[in-house]
Short mmCIF file of C-alpha atoms in Angstrom, two decimals:
data_model
loop_
_atom_site.label_atom_id
_atom_site.label_comp_id
_atom_site.label_asym_id
_atom_site.label_seq_id
_atom_site.Cartn_x
_atom_site.Cartn_y
_atom_site.Cartn_z
CA MET I 1 92.44 100.71 83.81
CA SER I 2 96.06 101.70 84.05
CA LYS I 3 97.06 105.32 84.37
CA VAL I 4 98.29 107.08 81.22
CA THR I 5 101.20 109.38 82.09
CA CYS I 6 103.66 111.42 80.07
CA SER I 7 106.34 113.05 82.17
CA ARG I 8 107.16 116.70 81.45
CA LEU I 9 110.57 118.25 81.87
CA GLY I 10 111.14 121.81 83.07
CA ALA I 11 112.19 124.69 80.84
CA ASN I 12 115.81 124.84 79.65
CA THR I 13 116.53 121.23 80.51
CA PHE I 14 120.20 120.29 80.28
CA PHE I 15 121.13 116.72 79.37
CA ALA I 16 124.63 115.44 80.10
CA PHE I 17 126.52 112.18 80.05
CA LYS I 18 129.20 111.37 82.59
CA LYS I 19 132.74 111.31 81.26
CA LYS I 20 135.85 110.11 83.09
CA ASN I 21 136.70 113.52 84.55
CA GLY I 22 133.41 115.41 84.50
CA PHE I 23 130.33 115.70 82.32
CA LEU I 24 130.04 115.82 78.56
CA PRO I 25 127.14 118.03 77.48
CA PHE I 26 124.92 116.16 75.05
CA GLU I 27 121.93 118.30 74.21
CA ARG I 28 120.24 121.46 75.39
CA GLN I 29 116.59 122.01 74.65
CA ASN I 30 114.08 124.66 75.52
CA ILE I 31 110.95 122.86 76.57
CA PRO I 32 107.86 124.90 77.44
CA SER I 33 107.00 124.73 81.13
CA ARG I 34 103.25 125.10 80.47
CA SER I 35 101.14 122.65 78.49
CA HIS I 36 99.50 123.55 75.21
CA PRO I 37 95.78 124.47 75.58
CA LEU I 38 94.75 121.49 73.43
CA THR I 39 96.75 119.18 75.70
CA LEU I 40 95.10 120.66 78.77
CA ASP I 41 91.68 120.18 77.14
CA VAL I 42 92.39 116.50 76.45
CA GLU I 43 93.74 115.95 79.98
CA GLU I 44 90.66 117.63 81.48
CA GLN I 45 88.30 115.46 79.41
CA LEU I 46 90.22 112.32 80.38
CA CYS I 47 89.92 113.24 84.05
CA ARG I 48 86.17 113.81 83.64
CA LEU I 49 85.73 110.42 81.99
CA LYS I 50 87.83 108.65 84.63
CA SER I 51 85.92 110.25 87.51
CA SER I 52 82.48 109.55 86.05
CA GLY I 53 83.42 105.96 85.16
CA ALA I 54 84.08 105.14 88.80
CA THR I 55 80.49 105.92 89.85
CA SER I 56 77.28 104.09 88.96
CA SER I 57 76.62 102.42 85.63
CA SER I 58 73.16 103.75 84.79
CA PHE I 59 72.01 104.03 81.19
CA SER I 60 71.98 107.85 81.21
CA LEU I 61 75.48 107.98 82.72
CA THR I 62 76.75 105.54 80.11
CA CYS I 63 75.24 107.68 77.34
CA HIS I 64 76.83 110.76 78.91
CA ASN I 65 80.20 108.98 79.07
CA LEU I 66 79.92 107.89 75.43
CA SER I 67 79.22 111.50 74.49
CA GLY I 68 82.27 112.55 76.53
CA LEU I 69 84.33 109.90 74.75
CA SER I 70 83.25 111.32 71.39
CA THR I 71 84.28 114.82 72.51
CA LEU I 72 87.61 113.44 73.74
CA TYR I 73 88.29 111.82 70.38
CA ASP I 74 87.48 115.10 68.59
CA SER I 75 89.89 116.94 70.89
CA MET I 76 92.54 114.28 70.33
CA GLU I 77 92.14 114.72 66.58
CA HIS I 78 92.64 118.50 66.90
CA LEU I 79 95.64 117.95 69.17
CA LEU I 80 97.26 115.41 66.85
CA GLN I 81 96.79 117.73 63.86
CA SER I 82 98.41 120.71 65.59
CA SER I 83 101.91 121.74 64.51
CA LEU I 84 103.24 121.22 68.04
CA ALA I 85 101.99 117.64 68.06
CA GLN I 86 103.43 116.98 64.61
CA GLN I 87 106.84 118.11 65.87
CA LYS I 88 106.57 115.94 68.97
CA ILE I 89 105.37 112.93 67.01
CA SER I 90 108.43 113.12 64.79
CA SER I 91 110.69 113.18 67.84
CA GLU I 92 112.02 109.85 69.10
CA ARG I 93 111.56 110.92 72.72
CA SER I 94 107.79 110.96 72.21
CA ASN I 95 107.57 107.28 71.31
CA THR I 96 106.90 106.14 74.88
CA CYS I 97 104.15 108.69 75.38
CA ILE I 98 102.60 107.88 72.00
CA ASN I 99 102.62 104.17 72.82
CA GLU I 100 100.85 104.87 76.11
CA VAL I 101 98.22 106.99 74.33
CA VAL I 102 97.69 104.28 71.70
CA ASP I 103 97.35 101.65 74.45
CA GLY I 104 94.85 103.88 76.24
CA SER I 105 92.88 104.35 73.01
CA LEU I 106 92.78 100.60 72.47
CA ARG I 107 91.49 100.11 76.01
CA LEU I 108 88.80 102.73 75.35
CA LEU I 109 87.79 100.91 72.17
CA GLU I 110 87.54 97.65 74.12
CA ILE I 111 85.33 99.38 76.70
CA CYS I 112 83.12 100.78 73.93
CA ASN I 113 82.79 97.33 72.36
CA THR I 114 81.87 95.83 75.72
CA ALA I 115 79.28 98.57 76.30
CA ARG I 116 77.83 98.03 72.81
CA ASP I 117 77.56 94.27 73.45
CA ALA I 118 75.87 94.89 76.81
CA PHE I 119 73.37 97.27 75.19
CA SER I 120 72.63 94.71 72.46
CA GLN I 121 72.02 91.97 75.04
CA THR I 122 69.81 94.28 77.08
CA LYS I 123 67.85 95.29 73.99
CA GLU I 124 67.35 91.63 73.04
CA CYS I 125 66.16 90.78 76.57
CA VAL I 126 63.70 93.69 76.53
CA ARG I 127 62.29 92.47 73.19
CA ASP I 128 61.88 88.96 74.59
CA LEU I 129 60.17 90.37 77.70
CA GLN I 130 57.79 92.41 75.56
CA SER I 131 57.04 89.37 73.43
CA SER I 132 56.31 87.26 76.52
CA LEU I 133 54.06 89.99 77.90
CA ARG I 134 52.11 90.17 74.63
CA ARG I 135 51.68 86.37 74.58
CA LYS I 136 50.92 86.35 78.33
CA ASP I 137 53.39 83.48 78.62
CA GLU I 138 54.03 83.35 82.38
CA ILE I 139 56.77 80.68 82.25
CA GLY I 140 58.61 82.49 79.45
CA LEU I 141 58.17 85.78 81.30
CA VAL I 142 59.72 84.42 84.50
CA THR I 143 62.63 82.98 82.51
CA GLU I 144 63.18 86.26 80.67
CA VAL I 145 63.10 88.30 83.91
CA GLN I 146 65.67 85.97 85.49
CA LEU I 147 67.88 86.24 82.40
CA PHE I 148 67.51 90.03 82.41
CA LYS I 149 68.53 90.16 86.10
CA TYR I 150 71.52 87.89 85.41
CA ILE I 151 72.75 90.10 82.55
CA GLY I 152 72.28 93.16 84.77
CA SER I 153 74.43 91.58 87.47
CA LEU I 154 77.16 90.85 84.89
CA GLU I 155 77.13 94.47 83.70
CA ARG I 156 77.70 95.76 87.24
CA ARG I 157 80.91 93.74 87.64
#
């Protein structure tokens, strides 16, 4: 997964364009040097999800990560509805950052879809295993166990 970054400029940033004999001031803006609390909350949740995603892929960890993803989306909704975000969204300079966030959200949706598909396959394999156990079908049981192991090895990749 690629890193989502939005560069921040210091307070009282001064933009200028070079002219033949010196600089032509273009725009002066006061930009807060500290992030908004909602932004910090979203960044913290993203870091938590990134760090936990790099470890094992157990069922409980995946459920925990999905819960964290839900919390992240709620925080993103609050952030996007804030007046500060509305001002930034309307600014042309925010387009790059917004595009990166949208790309990151799309990647998260793809990950969620992949996880959902893996859970569905696992659930189907467990049902087939239970059915084979009830029928005491040894050949079917061996086949189902091998298929279950194969799907498990695909999920770890």
